[in-house]
mmCIF file of C-alpha atoms and ligand atoms in Angstrom:
data_model
loop_
_atom_site.group_PDB
_atom_site.id
_atom_site.type_symbol
_atom_site.label_atom_id
_atom_site.label_comp_id
_atom_site.label_asym_id
_atom_site.label_seq_id
_atom_site.Cartn_x
_atom_site.Cartn_y
_atom_site.Cartn_z
ATOM 1 C CA GLU I 1 45.189 -28.422 -20.071
ATOM 2 C CA SER I 2 47.471 -31.602 -19.911
ATOM 3 C CA ALA I 3 46.750 -34.781 -21.722
ATOM 4 C CA LEU I 4 49.340 -36.314 -19.897
ATOM 5 C CA GLU I 5 51.040 -36.138 -16.382
ATOM 6 C CA LEU I 6 54.111 -37.936 -15.334
ATOM 7 C CA GLU I 7 54.791 -38.432 -11.823
ATOM 8 C CA ASN I 8 57.916 -39.394 -10.568
ATOM 9 C CA LEU I 9 58.383 -41.541 -13.139
ATOM 10 C CA SER I 10 61.162 -43.831 -12.853
ATOM 11 C CA LEU I 11 62.180 -46.983 -15.158
ATOM 12 C CA TRP I 12 65.030 -49.688 -14.711
ATOM 13 C CA TYR I 13 66.367 -51.883 -17.127
ATOM 14 C CA GLY I 14 67.282 -54.771 -14.544
ATOM 15 C CA ASP I 15 69.482 -52.481 -12.238
ATOM 16 C CA LYS I 16 70.357 -50.118 -14.861
ATOM 17 C CA GLN I 17 67.988 -47.026 -14.183
ATOM 18 C CA ALA I 18 66.719 -45.238 -17.435
ATOM 19 C CA LEU I 19 64.622 -42.681 -16.203
ATOM 20 C CA LYS I 20 65.002 -40.833 -12.621
ATOM 21 C CA GLU I 21 61.947 -39.368 -11.419
ATOM 22 C CA ILE I 22 60.485 -37.626 -14.183
ATOM 23 C CA THR I 23 57.590 -35.200 -13.360
ATOM 24 C CA LEU I 24 56.210 -33.504 -16.770
ATOM 25 C CA ARG I 25 52.815 -32.221 -17.909
ATOM 26 C CA VAL I 26 52.169 -32.624 -21.628
ATOM 27 C CA PRO I 27 49.690 -29.927 -23.034
ATOM 28 C CA LYS I 28 46.842 -31.101 -24.988
ATOM 29 C CA ASN I 29 46.721 -29.906 -28.947
ATOM 30 C CA ARG I 30 50.367 -28.686 -28.530
ATOM 31 C CA ILE I 31 53.952 -30.571 -29.843
ATOM 32 C CA THR I 32 56.283 -31.539 -27.370
ATOM 33 C CA ALA I 33 59.468 -32.088 -28.167
ATOM 34 C CA LEU I 34 61.762 -34.653 -26.132
ATOM 35 C CA ILE I 35 65.762 -34.087 -26.940
ATOM 36 C CA GLY I 36 68.885 -34.905 -25.682
ATOM 37 C CA PRO I 37 71.823 -36.943 -26.450
ATOM 38 C CA SER I 38 71.953 -40.449 -27.615
ATOM 39 C CA GLY I 39 71.091 -43.030 -24.333
ATOM 40 C CA CYS I 40 69.639 -40.301 -22.286
ATOM 41 C CA GLY I 41 66.258 -41.996 -22.165
ATOM 42 C CA LYS I 42 64.043 -40.404 -25.054
ATOM 43 C CA SER I 43 62.913 -43.764 -26.778
ATOM 44 C CA THR I 44 62.421 -45.216 -23.037
ATOM 45 C CA LEU I 45 60.319 -42.265 -21.735
ATOM 46 C CA LEU I 46 58.261 -42.640 -25.004
ATOM 47 C CA ARG I 47 57.647 -46.422 -25.155
ATOM 48 C CA SER I 48 56.764 -46.315 -21.243
ATOM 49 C CA LEU I 49 53.715 -44.166 -22.664
ATOM 50 C CA ASN I 50 52.158 -46.982 -24.408
ATOM 51 C CA ARG I 51 53.789 -49.643 -21.824
ATOM 52 C CA MET I 52 55.639 -50.914 -24.829
ATOM 53 C CA ASN I 53 58.489 -51.415 -22.374
ATOM 54 C CA GLU I 54 56.627 -54.013 -20.258
ATOM 55 C CA LEU I 55 57.897 -56.478 -22.857
ATOM 56 C CA ILE I 56 61.298 -56.063 -21.780
ATOM 57 C CA ASP I 57 62.918 -58.625 -19.323
ATOM 58 C CA GLY I 58 63.523 -57.251 -15.935
ATOM 59 C CA CYS I 59 62.075 -53.783 -16.365
ATOM 60 C CA ARG I 60 60.301 -52.264 -13.808
ATOM 61 C CA THR I 61 58.647 -49.166 -13.297
ATOM 62 C CA GLU I 62 57.565 -46.555 -10.716
ATOM 63 C CA GLY I 63 55.536 -43.610 -10.088
ATOM 64 C CA ASP I 64 52.738 -42.740 -11.997
ATOM 65 C CA ILE I 65 51.397 -41.857 -15.982
ATOM 66 C CA ARG I 66 47.878 -40.223 -16.428
ATOM 67 C CA LEU I 67 46.308 -39.920 -19.567
ATOM 68 C CA ASN I 68 43.366 -37.448 -19.602
ATOM 69 C CA GLN I 69 43.503 -37.981 -15.847
ATOM 70 C CA ARG I 70 43.483 -41.736 -16.002
ATOM 71 C CA SER I 71 46.279 -43.667 -14.194
ATOM 72 C CA ILE I 72 47.698 -46.115 -17.115
ATOM 73 C CA LEU I 73 49.849 -47.877 -14.579
ATOM 74 C CA ALA I 74 47.671 -48.583 -12.033
ATOM 75 C CA GLY I 75 45.914 -52.309 -11.555
ATOM 76 C CA SER I 76 45.577 -54.613 -14.421
ATOM 77 C CA GLN I 77 44.843 -52.037 -17.546
ATOM 78 C CA ASP I 78 43.546 -53.676 -20.570
ATOM 79 C CA LEU I 79 46.596 -53.331 -22.767
ATOM 80 C CA ALA I 80 44.649 -53.560 -26.053
ATOM 81 C CA ALA I 81 42.810 -50.499 -24.850
ATOM 82 C CA LEU I 82 45.543 -48.509 -24.319
ATOM 83 C CA ARG I 83 46.985 -49.076 -27.432
ATOM 84 C CA ARG I 84 43.470 -47.354 -28.625
ATOM 85 C CA ARG I 85 44.411 -44.448 -26.847
ATOM 86 C CA VAL I 86 48.088 -44.276 -27.749
ATOM 87 C CA GLY I 87 48.935 -44.103 -31.140
ATOM 88 C CA MET I 88 52.719 -44.767 -32.305
ATOM 89 C CA VAL I 89 54.983 -43.789 -35.284
ATOM 90 C CA PHE I 90 58.386 -45.129 -35.622
ATOM 91 C CA GLN I 91 61.444 -43.744 -37.565
ATOM 92 C CA ARG I 92 61.190 -46.160 -40.349
ATOM 93 C CA PRO I 93 57.599 -46.303 -42.174
ATOM 94 C CA ASN I 94 56.122 -49.635 -41.293
ATOM 95 C CA PRO I 95 53.022 -49.948 -43.460
ATOM 96 C CA PHE I 96 51.316 -53.467 -43.720
ATOM 97 C CA PRO I 97 52.135 -55.029 -46.779
ATOM 98 C CA LYS I 98 48.336 -54.874 -47.461
ATOM 99 C CA THR I 99 46.392 -52.100 -49.714
ATOM 100 C CA ILE I 100 46.685 -48.636 -48.615
ATOM 101 C CA TYR I 101 42.819 -48.783 -47.915
ATOM 102 C CA GLU I 102 43.292 -51.883 -45.284
ATOM 103 C CA ASN I 103 46.288 -50.072 -43.793
ATOM 104 C CA VAL I 104 44.062 -47.111 -42.566
ATOM 105 C CA VAL I 105 41.545 -49.245 -41.394
ATOM 106 C CA TYR I 106 43.643 -51.709 -39.634
ATOM 107 C CA GLY I 107 42.797 -50.357 -35.915
ATOM 108 C CA LEU I 108 38.943 -49.711 -36.597
ATOM 109 C CA ARG I 109 38.182 -53.679 -37.729
ATOM 110 C CA LEU I 110 39.911 -54.406 -34.526
ATOM 111 C CA GLN I 111 37.325 -52.438 -33.045
ATOM 112 C CA GLY I 112 35.013 -54.887 -34.859
ATOM 113 C CA VAL I 113 33.547 -51.594 -37.476
ATOM 114 C CA ARG I 114 32.127 -53.341 -39.982
ATOM 115 C CA ASP I 115 30.064 -50.703 -41.949
ATOM 116 C CA ARG I 116 31.787 -50.285 -45.453
ATOM 117 C CA ARG I 117 30.377 -46.540 -45.458
ATOM 118 C CA VAL I 118 31.647 -46.007 -42.086
ATOM 119 C CA LEU I 119 35.209 -47.490 -43.283
ATOM 120 C CA ASP I 120 35.231 -45.318 -46.519
ATOM 121 C CA GLU I 121 34.734 -42.178 -44.609
ATOM 122 C CA ALA I 122 37.081 -43.277 -41.975
ATOM 123 C CA VAL I 123 39.621 -43.692 -44.863
ATOM 124 C CA GLU I 124 39.134 -40.267 -46.607
ATOM 125 C CA ARG I 125 38.951 -38.584 -43.068
ATOM 126 C CA ALA I 126 42.615 -40.080 -42.114
ATOM 127 C CA LEU I 127 44.249 -39.846 -45.575
ATOM 128 C CA ARG I 128 43.008 -36.009 -45.757
ATOM 129 C CA ALA I 129 44.401 -35.542 -41.941
ATOM 130 C CA ALA I 130 47.620 -37.189 -43.047
ATOM 131 C CA ALA I 131 48.111 -35.145 -46.397
ATOM 132 C CA LEU I 132 47.930 -38.009 -48.493
ATOM 133 C CA TRP I 133 44.359 -38.102 -50.085
ATOM 134 C CA SER I 134 44.857 -36.187 -53.220
ATOM 135 C CA GLU I 135 47.711 -38.414 -53.832
ATOM 136 C CA VAL I 136 46.394 -41.601 -53.215
ATOM 137 C CA ARG I 137 42.820 -41.469 -53.806
ATOM 138 C CA ASP I 138 42.587 -43.244 -56.777
ATOM 139 C CA ASN I 139 44.951 -46.036 -55.820
ATOM 140 C CA LEU I 140 43.397 -47.186 -52.315
ATOM 141 C CA TRP I 141 44.023 -50.707 -53.682
ATOM 142 C CA GLN I 142 47.404 -50.457 -54.247
ATOM 143 C CA ASN I 143 49.861 -52.443 -52.024
ATOM 144 C CA ALA I 144 50.881 -49.449 -49.415
ATOM 145 C CA LEU I 145 54.724 -50.798 -50.139
ATOM 146 C CA THR I 146 54.392 -49.428 -53.714
ATOM 147 C CA LEU I 147 54.523 -45.798 -52.211
ATOM 148 C CA SER I 148 57.700 -43.586 -51.515
ATOM 149 C CA SER I 149 58.789 -43.827 -48.032
ATOM 150 C CA GLY I 150 57.695 -40.218 -47.439
ATOM 151 C CA GLN I 151 54.116 -41.636 -48.557
ATOM 152 C CA GLN I 152 54.403 -44.518 -46.650
ATOM 153 C CA GLN I 153 55.129 -42.244 -43.735
ATOM 154 C CA ARG I 154 52.096 -40.164 -43.931
ATOM 155 C CA LEU I 155 49.807 -43.447 -44.495
ATOM 156 C CA VAL I 156 51.578 -44.723 -40.989
ATOM 157 C CA ILE I 157 50.365 -41.583 -39.536
ATOM 158 C CA ALA I 158 47.001 -41.783 -40.866
ATOM 159 C CA ARG I 159 46.509 -45.432 -39.686
ATOM 160 C CA ALA I 160 47.550 -44.162 -36.237
ATOM 161 C CA ILE I 161 44.921 -41.269 -36.337
ATOM 162 C CA ALA I 162 42.133 -43.049 -37.960
ATOM 163 C CA ILE I 163 41.176 -44.290 -34.455
ATOM 164 C CA GLU I 164 41.352 -40.886 -33.044
ATOM 165 C CA PRO I 165 44.037 -41.690 -30.223
ATOM 166 C CA GLU I 166 44.198 -39.291 -27.032
ATOM 167 C CA VAL I 167 47.910 -38.945 -27.845
ATOM 168 C CA LEU I 168 50.312 -39.423 -31.071
ATOM 169 C CA LEU I 169 53.638 -40.612 -30.004
ATOM 170 C CA LEU I 170 56.534 -39.978 -32.779
ATOM 171 C CA ASP I 171 59.853 -41.606 -32.395
ATOM 172 C CA GLU I 172 62.457 -40.036 -35.136
ATOM 173 C CA PRO I 173 59.557 -40.044 -37.457
ATOM 174 C CA THR I 174 61.705 -37.924 -40.312
ATOM 175 C CA SER I 175 64.931 -39.397 -39.480
ATOM 176 C CA ALA I 176 64.834 -42.195 -42.196
ATOM 177 C CA LEU I 177 63.455 -39.722 -44.722
ATOM 178 C CA ASP I 178 64.676 -37.106 -47.495
ATOM 179 C CA PRO I 179 64.635 -33.162 -46.697
ATOM 180 C CA ILE I 180 61.417 -32.739 -48.979
ATOM 181 C CA SER I 181 59.601 -35.509 -46.983
ATOM 182 C CA THR I 182 60.815 -34.194 -44.111
ATOM 183 C CA LEU I 183 59.244 -30.542 -44.548
ATOM 184 C CA VAL I 184 55.977 -32.338 -45.651
ATOM 185 C CA ILE I 185 55.661 -34.409 -42.254
ATOM 186 C CA GLU I 186 56.737 -31.094 -40.183
ATOM 187 C CA GLU I 187 54.025 -29.163 -41.802
ATOM 188 C CA LEU I 188 51.788 -32.027 -41.437
ATOM 189 C CA MET I 189 52.877 -32.314 -37.597
ATOM 190 C CA SER I 190 51.873 -28.786 -37.107
ATOM 191 C CA THR I 191 48.072 -29.309 -38.585
ATOM 192 C CA LEU I 192 47.236 -32.445 -36.352
ATOM 193 C CA LYS I 193 47.994 -30.730 -33.254
ATOM 194 C CA GLN I 194 44.594 -28.926 -34.017
ATOM 195 C CA HIS I 195 43.282 -32.381 -33.389
ATOM 196 C CA PHE I 196 45.935 -34.363 -31.311
ATOM 197 C CA THR I 197 48.450 -34.122 -28.914
ATOM 198 C CA LEU I 198 51.885 -34.765 -30.371
ATOM 199 C CA ILE I 199 54.893 -35.830 -28.923
ATOM 200 C CA LEU I 200 58.115 -36.078 -31.161
ATOM 201 C CA VAL I 201 61.354 -37.498 -30.089
ATOM 202 C CA THR I 202 63.871 -35.859 -32.180
ATOM 203 C CA HIS I 203 67.532 -35.826 -32.054
ATOM 204 C CA ASN I 204 67.145 -32.605 -34.410
ATOM 205 C CA MET I 205 67.625 -29.405 -32.366
ATOM 206 C CA GLN I 206 66.378 -27.605 -35.796
ATOM 207 C CA GLN I 207 63.570 -29.629 -36.055
ATOM 208 C CA ALA I 208 62.176 -29.261 -32.429
ATOM 209 C CA ALA I 209 62.879 -25.313 -32.894
ATOM 210 C CA ARG I 210 60.928 -25.553 -35.988
ATOM 211 C CA VAL I 211 57.863 -27.418 -34.995
ATOM 212 C CA SER I 212 57.403 -27.830 -31.372
ATOM 213 C CA ASP I 213 55.652 -25.368 -28.844
ATOM 214 C CA TYR I 214 56.729 -27.363 -25.833
ATOM 215 C CA THR I 215 60.415 -28.863 -25.353
ATOM 216 C CA ALA I 216 61.949 -30.986 -22.651
ATOM 217 C CA PHE I 217 65.302 -31.546 -22.967
ATOM 218 C CA MET I 218 66.456 -35.075 -21.334
ATOM 219 C CA HIS I 219 69.980 -35.966 -19.776
ATOM 220 C CA GLN I 220 70.900 -38.921 -18.290
ATOM 221 C CA GLY I 221 67.472 -40.198 -17.436
ATOM 222 C CA CYS I 222 66.269 -36.796 -16.315
ATOM 223 C CA VAL I 223 64.153 -34.112 -17.927
ATOM 224 C CA VAL I 224 66.757 -31.310 -16.995
ATOM 225 C CA GLU I 225 64.550 -28.509 -18.840
ATOM 226 C CA PHE I 226 61.276 -28.171 -19.792
ATOM 227 C CA GLY I 227 59.355 -25.045 -21.556
ATOM 228 C CA GLU I 228 57.893 -23.008 -24.111
ATOM 229 C CA THR I 229 60.302 -23.908 -27.190
ATOM 230 C CA ASP I 230 60.222 -20.355 -28.382
ATOM 231 C CA GLU I 231 61.454 -19.298 -24.759
ATOM 232 C CA LEU I 232 64.008 -21.927 -24.767
ATOM 233 C CA PHE I 233 65.747 -21.563 -27.946
ATOM 234 C CA THR I 234 65.857 -17.669 -27.699
ATOM 235 C CA THR I 235 69.465 -16.563 -27.171
ATOM 236 C CA PRO I 236 69.228 -13.345 -24.561
HETATM 237 P P1 LIG G 301 67.797 -42.693 -26.182
HETATM 238 O O1 LIG G 301 66.569 -42.724 -26.876
HETATM 239 O O2 LIG G 301 67.443 -41.186 -25.881
HETATM 240 O O3 LIG G 301 68.654 -42.777 -27.593
HETATM 241 P P2 LIG G 301 66.884 -45.055 -24.776
HETATM 242 O O4 LIG G 301 65.722 -44.537 -24.165
HETATM 243 O O5 LIG G 301 66.886 -45.933 -25.744
HETATM 244 O O6 LIG G 301 67.758 -43.392 -25.164
HETATM 245 O O7 LIG G 301 68.058 -45.554 -23.586
HETATM 246 C C1 LIG G 301 68.043 -45.309 -22.216
HETATM 247 C C2 LIG G 301 69.054 -46.017 -21.528
HETATM 248 O O8 LIG G 301 68.551 -47.227 -21.398
HETATM 249 C C3 LIG G 301 70.447 -46.416 -22.406
HETATM 250 O O9 LIG G 301 71.457 -46.408 -21.594
HETATM 251 C C4 LIG G 301 70.755 -47.426 -22.768
HETATM 252 O O10 LIG G 301 71.429 -48.300 -23.352
HETATM 253 C C5 LIG G 301 69.264 -48.047 -21.867
HETATM 254 N N1 LIG G 301 68.655 -49.421 -22.645
HETATM 255 C C6 LIG G 301 67.311 -48.896 -23.922
HETATM 256 N N2 LIG G 301 66.991 -50.222 -23.779
HETATM 257 C C7 LIG G 301 67.475 -50.957 -23.199
HETATM 258 C C8 LIG G 301 66.828 -52.547 -22.905
HETATM 259 N N3 LIG G 301 66.321 -52.868 -23.773
HETATM 260 N N4 LIG G 301 67.821 -53.225 -22.103
HETATM 261 C C9 LIG G 301 68.658 -52.714 -21.356
HETATM 262 N N5 LIG G 301 68.825 -51.304 -21.629
HETATM 263 C C10 LIG G 301 68.269 -50.427 -22.451
HETATM 264 P P1 LIG G 302 43.198 -32.545 -51.045
HETATM 265 O O1 LIG G 302 44.285 -31.552 -51.504
HETATM 266 O O2 LIG G 302 42.910 -33.593 -52.245
HETATM 267 O O3 LIG G 302 42.163 -32.350 -50.112
HETATM 268 P P2 LIG G 302 45.117 -33.579 -49.390
HETATM 269 O O4 LIG G 302 45.192 -35.043 -48.691
HETATM 270 O O5 LIG G 302 46.510 -33.532 -50.493
HETATM 271 O O6 LIG G 302 44.281 -33.666 -50.255
HETATM 272 O O7 LIG G 302 45.509 -32.383 -48.190
HETATM 273 C C1 LIG G 302 44.353 -32.159 -47.390
HETATM 274 C C2 LIG G 302 44.099 -30.994 -47.060
HETATM 275 O O8 LIG G 302 45.436 -30.600 -45.830
HETATM 276 C C3 LIG G 302 44.433 -29.668 -47.942
HETATM 277 O O9 LIG G 302 43.231 -28.757 -47.601
HETATM 278 C C4 LIG G 302 45.522 -29.417 -48.353
HETATM 279 O O10 LIG G 302 45.669 -28.407 -48.833
HETATM 280 C C5 LIG G 302 46.253 -29.601 -46.980
HETATM 281 N N1 LIG G 302 47.640 -30.260 -46.831
HETATM 282 C C6 LIG G 302 48.238 -30.529 -47.910
HETATM 283 N N2 LIG G 302 49.337 -31.193 -47.786
HETATM 284 C C7 LIG G 302 49.434 -30.419 -46.356
HETATM 285 C C8 LIG G 302 50.780 -30.642 -45.460
HETATM 286 N N3 LIG G 302 51.863 -31.209 -46.033
HETATM 287 N N4 LIG G 302 50.368 -29.927 -44.065
HETATM 288 C C9 LIG G 302 49.077 -29.295 -43.997
HETATM 289 N N5 LIG G 302 48.229 -29.280 -44.508
HETATM 290 C C10 LIG G 302 48.700 -29.956 -45.959
#
């Protein structure tokens, strides 16, 4: 079953075409890695999935993207609603300069959740799912910026999954981290796929081979190969 379906997706920045008729099915509850050389369009593809590209002047899209069977491009979709369906994690951990607790409940507060018990439960659930709970449970009122960068990245993941998005986009989530924190996040991604669909942009082939179930190779704006990671990375 597919969580995301891209149909002949093309994207231009002015007259430069960055994505070329991409057709792709992203399987549900799996990790799909996007890999390819710098400038091939990985970030552009990721950012088109939550329509962040639209903020860029002269950016134009053709084709369609369906998230769980619903087109996210057609008509005047509510962008705030789309952001709730699509979580995003960037290369540099970017927690808000607020308490750990307030970071995790951020999206829920935007949705109008007020009940303190509901928020408390969501905080514990998200922090456990992000493998951070035991490290921060006694410090939920501490400023998030006091955490290590590996912990900050897990906190950002907790913030993203607290509102239970339909897909979680990760744009080189470990490339600013030390090797140990990287392994922790890689292990975490593998457990998260039980509940979420993950798309991982990485320039690290070994990481794609270690953690992803499916891999899409991109080159000059095209997906030139897509398949099960085990098969693509096996040398015959
Ligand atoms: P990758 O993530 O694979 O390194 P990008 O998606 O960042 O690739 O870039 C794809 C292509 O689009 C590149 O040629 C890049 O120069 C171009 N590009 C990216 N962002 C912009 C932008 N805001 N304006 C114009 N061109 C851009
Ligand atoms: P606690 O161990 O107090 O329940 P944690 O947030 O450390 O809280 O972990 C939550 C659950 O996830 C635990 O069952 C733990 O064994 C497991 N876990 C811890 N770290 C990871 C990880 N990196 N990847 C996957 N699961 C993990």
